[in-house]
Amino acid sequence: MGDLTTFETIIIAIVEGLTEFLPVSSTGHMIITQNILGVESTEFVKAFTVIIQFGAILSVVCLYWKRFFRLNNTPVPAGTFWLKRLLHRFDFYWKLLVAFIPAAILGFLFSDKIDELLESVTVVAVMLVIGGVFMLFCDRIFTKGSEDTVLTEKAFNIGLFQCIAMIPGVSRSMATIVGGMAQKLTRKEAAEFSFFLAVPTMFAATGYKVLKLFLDGGTEILMNNMPALIIGNVVAFIVALLAIKFFISFVTKYGFKAFGWYRIIVGGAILVMLLMGYNLQIG
């Protein structure tokens, strides 16, 4: 199988699929999983944890395909400028683009700094705990929203919130869902837009990682580990489908408090492992 055994590949992919769309930080879970399994943090393993996000992306497209591939056919007033007519027809994709731009710009400008932060397991653990404490009170801070439409301005503001997730351990899902709730969206609509926004964001991250690996002469590494990549993406796809369905139902009924406690436990576990002298690494 190469750098990963079949068992390790499946376990890591399950963790990725479960945690990518939940507000619990997939990075924090990868740290614990890889260290429990004793997986060495090779160049391929680092790439693998990003590339299998592609499977998770497909789960969103598959689950919401009617919304992903539907144009806005509602009428516009006669005499409307052609560009406005075009944006109206493609408004779903336009809003995703608007929300994606802030993170894309900051990610490009500060990629080295982000990578540096990503090397710090302590930062991940601390942000897990801080984010967990915040989520305990999230439902009180943002009273139950009533709006179920994401306007362009709201999409951009959610995109700004997504930038916070560049700090490892924050969770992209948590940042964007909170951003949506701050825009008075319902929990369900905020969560669904977070899933939609994950598609261009994670696709860009995956594409960048693959391109970087190719440019650094990693073609042979990818080819030698192709079975792991295929298995990982398939498993992540299936598990993410189930996780999304569960999350929408759960958060609509019960809110975010349970995820807050869970984040505190995971972050605390990492900090305890660090204090006990474990040499934790991010794959």
XYZ file of N, CA, C and O in Angstrom, residues 20-26 158 161-167 169-178 191 193-199 201-202 263:
144
model
N -14.914 16.525 8.908
C -14.698 17.647 7.988
C -15.841 18.653 8.011
O -15.627 19.863 7.944
N -17.079 18.171 8.124
C -18.222 19.076 8.059
C -18.853 19.353 9.417
O -19.812 20.097 9.520
N -18.307 18.736 10.465
C -18.786 19.023 11.811
C -17.904 20.113 12.427
O -16.722 20.214 12.091
N -18.443 20.924 13.335
C -17.670 22.035 13.913
C -16.715 21.584 15.008
O -16.715 22.112 16.119
N -15.879 20.571 14.696
C -15.037 19.971 15.731
C -13.551 19.963 15.378
O -12.741 19.466 16.149
N -13.178 20.479 14.222
C -11.793 20.553 13.749
C -11.255 19.198 13.312
O -10.854 18.371 14.140
N -11.240 18.979 12.010
C -10.699 17.732 11.466
C -9.196 17.644 11.746
O -8.658 16.550 11.940
N -19.894 35.881 5.585
C -19.605 34.501 5.968
C -18.198 34.125 5.498
O -17.452 33.428 6.193
N -15.720 35.334 7.944
C -15.657 34.423 9.094
C -14.815 33.196 8.767
O -14.102 32.672 9.624
N -14.896 32.734 7.523
C -14.137 31.555 7.128
C -12.636 31.785 7.285
O -11.876 30.849 7.559
N -12.202 33.027 7.145
C -10.781 33.349 7.286
C -10.255 33.024 8.679
O -9.070 32.713 8.850
N -11.145 33.088 9.683
C -10.729 32.773 11.054
C -10.250 31.331 11.140
O -9.367 30.987 11.924
N -10.824 30.479 10.276
C -10.480 29.055 10.299
C -9.075 28.777 9.789
O -8.617 27.630 9.826
N -8.377 29.805 9.315
C -6.980 29.617 8.921
C -6.107 29.372 10.146
O -4.985 28.887 10.028
N -6.627 29.704 11.327
C -5.948 29.339 12.565
C -6.292 27.877 12.836
O -7.460 27.545 13.058
N -7.336 24.427 14.226
C -8.090 24.072 15.422
C -9.392 24.833 15.560
O -10.254 24.466 16.354
N -9.553 25.917 14.785
C -10.790 26.691 14.850
C -11.947 25.892 14.246
O -13.047 25.844 14.783
N -11.712 25.244 13.111
C -12.698 24.488 12.339
C -13.378 25.398 11.328
O -14.073 26.363 11.691
N -13.160 25.081 10.058
C -13.786 25.839 8.968
C -15.301 25.785 9.077
O -16.000 26.775 8.876
N -15.807 24.617 9.413
C -17.250 24.443 9.549
C -17.810 25.329 10.657
O -18.822 26.007 10.472
N -17.143 25.338 11.802
C -17.618 26.152 12.921
C -17.610 27.630 12.556
O -18.591 28.345 12.798
N -16.514 28.096 11.951
C -16.388 29.519 11.623
C -17.479 29.964 10.656
O -18.092 31.025 10.836
N -17.746 29.170 9.629
C -18.729 29.576 8.616
C -20.163 29.435 9.121
O -21.026 30.246 8.776
N -20.427 28.422 9.943
C -21.776 28.285 10.504
C -22.072 29.439 11.459
O -23.148 30.037 11.424
N -21.101 29.760 12.300
C -21.265 30.903 13.214
C -21.439 32.183 12.395
O -22.260 33.044 12.724
N -25.757 26.044 8.235
C -24.992 24.809 8.083
C -24.898 24.401 6.618
O -23.826 24.019 6.137
N -25.139 26.311 3.911
C -24.260 27.204 3.150
C -22.803 26.924 3.483
O -21.926 27.035 2.623
N -22.539 26.545 4.729
C -21.180 26.149 5.122
C -20.718 24.955 4.302
O -19.572 24.905 3.846
N -21.615 23.978 4.102
C -21.276 22.817 3.286
C -20.997 23.231 1.846
O -20.034 22.776 1.225
N -21.856 24.099 1.297
C -21.677 24.543 -0.089
C -20.348 25.268 -0.261
O -19.628 25.050 -1.241
N -20.031 26.144 0.692
C -18.796 26.915 0.616
C -17.566 26.022 0.739
O -16.490 26.350 0.241
N -17.744 24.878 1.382
C -16.626 23.935 1.525
C -16.164 23.417 0.164
O -14.980 23.087 -0.007
N -17.067 23.347 -0.795
C -16.725 22.762 -2.100
C -15.613 23.549 -2.808
O -14.556 22.989 -3.111
N -13.688 25.886 -1.527
C -12.577 26.066 -0.592
C -11.700 24.824 -0.516
O -10.471 24.888 -0.647
N -12.326 23.669 -0.321
C -11.580 22.427 -0.190
C -11.038 21.946 -1.534
O -9.965 21.333 -1.602
N -15.458 19.361 21.726
C -14.223 20.069 21.368
C -13.322 20.243 22.591
O -12.103 20.073 22.500
